[in-house]
Amino acid sequence: MESTNQSEALRWNARLATSASFILVSIMIACVVSTGVQILQLINPAFQGGYLIPICILVGLEASSGQRRMKYYSFPQPEWIAYRIAEFTVLIIGLRFLFYWLNGIDQLWVDLGSWPESFLESVFNREFMLALFLALFAWGANHILAEELLLMEADENRLNVEMMGVEVEERSAAQQNLRDTVVFIGSALILATAVVRFASRSDPAAQAATLVTQINVIVYFLLALVLFSLTNFSVLRMSWVIQHGQIRKEVASRWIFYGLVFITLLAILASLLPTSYSTGFLTTLSYLFYGLLNVLRILISILLLPFILFINWIMSLFRSTERIEAPAPLQQPIIPPNQPLFQADWLEVLKSIVFWSTLIGLAIFSIYYFLKENRELAARLKRLPFALELVSFFQRLIDWIKRINHQMTATITAGIERLRRSPSEQPSSFTWGFTNPRNLTPRQRVIFFYLAMLRRGSEKGVPRKAGQTPYEYAQTLEHALQLPPDVTVAPSVDINEEIDSLTEEFVEARYSRHEVTSEQASLARRYWEHIRHVMQQWLHSRKLNT
Amino acid sequence: MGKFFWFLLILLVFLAIFIGEAGDFVLPLLYLLLGAFIFGRFWSGRVLQRLQIKRDFVSHAFLGEQIPVKIQVANSEWLPIIWLRLRESLPIELAPADTLHQVITLGVKGKAEFLYKLDCRRRGYYPLGPLSLYTGDVIGLSNPVRVYGPEYLTVYPKIISLAKVDLVSHSPMGTLRHIQPIFEDPSRVLGKRDYVAGDSLRRIDWKTTAITNRLQVKIFEPSIALETAIFLNQNIQEFDRRTGHDDTELGIIIAASLANYIVGLRQSVGLYTNGKDPLHDSVTALPPRHGRGHLLRLLEILARLQAGVAEPLVQLIYRQSVHLSWGTTVVIITNHVDDELFDGLFQMRRRGMDSLLLLCGPVARYSEIRHKASYFGFPLYQFHSEQDLKIWRV
């Protein structure tokens, strides 16, 4: 029962996806027809074909559904022939009546009168033939694409056969054919739009047509992306079903959601990126070059600044006190007006840089992938005499850029790491042996004496381990500094107490916010001196023992 | 994507460069198509590359156990995974009815978990995986694949609990009691008795003598040490063609059961076999050792062992027996006995070793072999199936 429900759901989903694809395809073909109408209107301004766009959508939908109906029939079969004849008859008659309805029904009565003498001339006149041509184009294109779409659809019977491994439908091939056809029609649409764009240069009346054709191209390709996404999901889902994969319910909904997000983001990105330029390529390059030179000049100035200041100071020592007559002012050169020396609007320059770099990047990328897809051509090109040197040069260039990138990344990472490090992890600001404690604040002095204890402890073989708290280290040090019973230091000194006190002082100085007095610092110094003394004794006794 | 797509891109680039004013529709289109291509590839490639996969399972199991395997998949990226197909390849001997083959979707930082159970129906060393992961972008421009390498599960061979096996040994002073007084162990004092003329002075228990005021001597318990070396034949050429596969498996079960029995007696056992170990190229030689840890090592080797064309067992015996110590009991598990093997057994006897012949499966000229073994004093047993081991289960 469950498997029957699943199979029913699968069939229903597949039909839904194919129907959605039929609608998309019919709108896409309507965009092409719309461009065709614009071109025909430019050629023959009397031609009015606006009404053909909804008609072509309907014709396209009819062609797709007819294709589904005739899926199991082929050309010589009488059912197929009968259906197609009926289909075309209805199409021609319907279009003709629509033509009469739009141009006025009186025309029908006039034509009816002339049918006995000149039937063909009155019915199939030039305008009607143009409209019929576009409608037939829409029918044909939809028919071809629907054929591929139906090959990708899940048919329960075929699916069962495929799941048993008897016969496998080439859905991927159908998908590829569909893409090729869509891209091919799209390329023709682009060329047609470019032609209209050219025509609009000389003919101001074609401005409106240009806008319409451009919108048609964009809409066509946006819908094509949606169609590709839909068919991709259909093909993938069928392959998962055939391979007995369990498909989670949310996959389909997430696919639609992420697909729409993806295409919307792309559309936004495409609309945001620069589409025109105010500065030519070479001028932009010169701006870049001069910009880099300026940066270099500033860097050199900064580097040489101390030296220049030093020279100035030396020179000032030998400056004469006598007043020197100022020389007569030189005549200022006259800068010709309207000749700015690389003074441009920085925003425009930036836009141009983005534009040109994007365009060149895209060109290189397209050529690279084109050669990657056509390996034979790439292999032929590689055999050319200069190609090897060129490839080697580019390889070296890429290696160099990679190396520089690696070094820069390492430097930046190290810098960020240094900045991120907490103050306690950073190397101490004390410079051992050169710091005069008298110049330090009482808080710094306490810390200084504690760090001195750490340093000396480390030298004596009791280093502080990473992660050891001051109190833990104090215990370790106390345990290590157990003097032999025969060694006496001073009757009043209890080394453990001294270490504990210095540790307490340090913790207070390091972590408290209240003021540390100079008395506390003096006390810390006294503790440290006692500890140092004991450490020396301890070391001496160890040497004697060994 | 097809050649037309690249043709279209080149056409667009051409138009963008050479027809400057056409840029207002050409460039957005170029951005749209190349954006779909680049971003689609980047998206699916990156998320699959950064996908974190973990397979949790117990790597060793006994026969008949069910091992749960948990696969965790985590998306560590800020990009969702639109679809992800996971397919786990499993050995047919262990595979459950529903193998892992799922299509899922993972959100940003999303996680998924899959659980399946393996039936350890047969001993062996099995790869779990590889786990193949497929994904792609919405348009279908790229379909990257990632393979998460296999991990291995060892299923120990069947062990039949044995109660009493007649393993002979002439190695004195061990931990096993013996009836022959020749193997008296001076560390095992059984009792005391009055001195009899001829008793060694070393046997006199001076403390007891002082207490009882009579000369007392110690009585020692005889004991033997059982150091066993199992020679397991896995050379398929020395087995019957029809039953070879079952016979080699039976040999492995016998070897595992014997090893378990001997370790249970706290004695040492070793294994020498000409079978193929997938982890090692060389012939397996595991010298006799004590303990459960050693037994597990031995069982692991037996679990991995594969019968195949290998060097004859006799050559293995000649090569490895020189490393065995005096008094070792050699257990030969094979299906093929000839004069050469008897020669080898004789040589080992001369070096102070005892031998036991265990035949797996039907053997040609069995009565002749039994006669020879009986004549030369080599204990011989034949097993046709696991049930025949009941003679040692009493």
PDB file of N, CA, C and O in Angstrom, chain B residues 7 31 58 69 96 99 109 130 187 231 257 272 302 314 354 363 367 388:
ATOM      1  N   PHE B   7      30.368  28.325 -26.568  1.00  0.00           N
ATOM      2  CA  PHE B   7      30.189  29.148 -27.764  1.00  0.00           C
ATOM      3  C   PHE B   7      29.431  30.426 -27.403  1.00  0.00           C
ATOM      4  O   PHE B   7      29.797  31.535 -27.819  1.00  0.00           O
ATOM      5  N   TYR B  31      27.466  38.052 -16.879  1.00  0.00           N
ATOM      6  CA  TYR B  31      27.604  37.895 -15.422  1.00  0.00           C
ATOM      7  C   TYR B  31      26.681  36.785 -14.923  1.00  0.00           C
ATOM      8  O   TYR B  31      27.060  35.986 -14.065  1.00  0.00           O
ATOM      9  N   VAL B  58      32.508  -0.470  16.539  1.00  0.00           N
ATOM     10  CA  VAL B  58      33.504  -1.273  17.262  1.00  0.00           C
ATOM     11  C   VAL B  58      34.253  -2.082  16.210  1.00  0.00           C
ATOM     12  O   VAL B  58      33.630  -2.778  15.399  1.00  0.00           O
ATOM     13  N   VAL B  69      26.633   0.595  13.378  1.00  0.00           N
ATOM     14  CA  VAL B  69      27.565   1.545  12.740  1.00  0.00           C
ATOM     15  C   VAL B  69      26.828   2.877  12.607  1.00  0.00           C
ATOM     16  O   VAL B  69      25.719   2.928  12.078  1.00  0.00           O
ATOM     17  N   PRO B  96      23.371  -5.501   5.842  1.00  0.00           N
ATOM     18  CA  PRO B  96      21.981  -5.685   6.240  1.00  0.00           C
ATOM     19  C   PRO B  96      21.078  -5.589   5.007  1.00  0.00           C
ATOM     20  O   PRO B  96      21.534  -5.290   3.898  1.00  0.00           O
ATOM     21  N   THR B  99      20.868  -1.291   2.852  1.00  0.00           N
ATOM     22  CA  THR B  99      22.172  -0.628   2.958  1.00  0.00           C
ATOM     23  C   THR B  99      21.953   0.879   2.906  1.00  0.00           C
ATOM     24  O   THR B  99      20.905   1.352   2.467  1.00  0.00           O
ATOM     25  N   LYS B 109      25.481  24.711   8.569  1.00  0.00           N
ATOM     26  CA  LYS B 109      25.974  24.046   9.779  1.00  0.00           C
ATOM     27  C   LYS B 109      25.070  22.870  10.182  1.00  0.00           C
ATOM     28  O   LYS B 109      24.952  22.544  11.370  1.00  0.00           O
ATOM     29  N   PRO B 130      34.044   2.052   0.899  1.00  0.00           N
ATOM     30  CA  PRO B 130      34.055   3.507   1.105  1.00  0.00           C
ATOM     31  C   PRO B 130      32.654   4.109   1.025  1.00  0.00           C
ATOM     32  O   PRO B 130      31.777   3.560   0.380  1.00  0.00           O
ATOM     33  N   SER B 187      59.268 -27.130  42.637  1.00  0.00           N
ATOM     34  CA  SER B 187      58.548 -25.992  43.213  1.00  0.00           C
ATOM     35  C   SER B 187      57.129 -26.396  43.661  1.00  0.00           C
ATOM     36  O   SER B 187      56.414 -25.594  44.218  1.00  0.00           O
ATOM     37  N   PHE B 231      50.389 -25.456  13.437  1.00  0.00           N
ATOM     38  CA  PHE B 231      50.730 -25.242  12.022  1.00  0.00           C
ATOM     39  C   PHE B 231      49.446 -25.447  11.222  1.00  0.00           C
ATOM     40  O   PHE B 231      48.920 -26.554  11.173  1.00  0.00           O
ATOM     41  N   SER B 257      39.772 -22.708  18.267  1.00  0.00           N
ATOM     42  CA  SER B 257      39.251 -23.392  19.456  1.00  0.00           C
ATOM     43  C   SER B 257      40.392 -23.969  20.298  1.00  0.00           C
ATOM     44  O   SER B 257      40.384 -23.871  21.527  1.00  0.00           O
ATOM     45  N   TYR B 272      51.493 -20.806  13.172  1.00  0.00           N
ATOM     46  CA  TYR B 272      52.276 -20.693  11.936  1.00  0.00           C
ATOM     47  C   TYR B 272      51.371 -21.117  10.799  1.00  0.00           C
ATOM     48  O   TYR B 272      50.813 -22.211  10.833  1.00  0.00           O
ATOM     49  N   LEU B 302      43.743 -15.185  12.634  1.00  0.00           N
ATOM     50  CA  LEU B 302      42.855 -16.219  12.091  1.00  0.00           C
ATOM     51  C   LEU B 302      41.628 -15.586  11.424  1.00  0.00           C
ATOM     52  O   LEU B 302      41.118 -16.117  10.438  1.00  0.00           O
ATOM     53  N   VAL B 314      54.710 -28.464   4.391  1.00  0.00           N
ATOM     54  CA  VAL B 314      55.943 -29.123   4.840  1.00  0.00           C
ATOM     55  C   VAL B 314      57.108 -28.134   4.854  1.00  0.00           C
ATOM     56  O   VAL B 314      57.901 -28.098   5.796  1.00  0.00           O
ATOM     57  N   ASP B 354      56.724 -33.019  20.349  1.00  0.00           N
ATOM     58  CA  ASP B 354      55.622 -33.961  20.163  1.00  0.00           C
ATOM     59  C   ASP B 354      54.717 -33.419  19.069  1.00  0.00           C
ATOM     60  O   ASP B 354      54.560 -32.195  18.930  1.00  0.00           O
ATOM     61  N   VAL B 363      39.809 -37.026   3.368  1.00  0.00           N
ATOM     62  CA  VAL B 363      41.205 -37.165   2.952  1.00  0.00           C
ATOM     63  C   VAL B 363      41.330 -38.467   2.160  1.00  0.00           C
ATOM     64  O   VAL B 363      40.814 -39.507   2.586  1.00  0.00           O
ATOM     65  N   SER B 367      42.855 -44.436   5.470  1.00  0.00           N
ATOM     66  CA  SER B 367      43.212 -45.599   6.300  1.00  0.00           C
ATOM     67  C   SER B 367      44.723 -45.838   6.280  1.00  0.00           C
ATOM     68  O   SER B 367      45.332 -46.163   7.301  1.00  0.00           O
ATOM     69  N   ASP B 388      32.227 -32.676  14.817  1.00  0.00           N
ATOM     70  CA  ASP B 388      33.181 -33.726  15.187  1.00  0.00           C
ATOM     71  C   ASP B 388      34.081 -33.320  16.353  1.00  0.00           C
ATOM     72  O   ASP B 388      34.726 -34.187  16.963  1.00  0.00           O
TER      73      ASP B 388
END
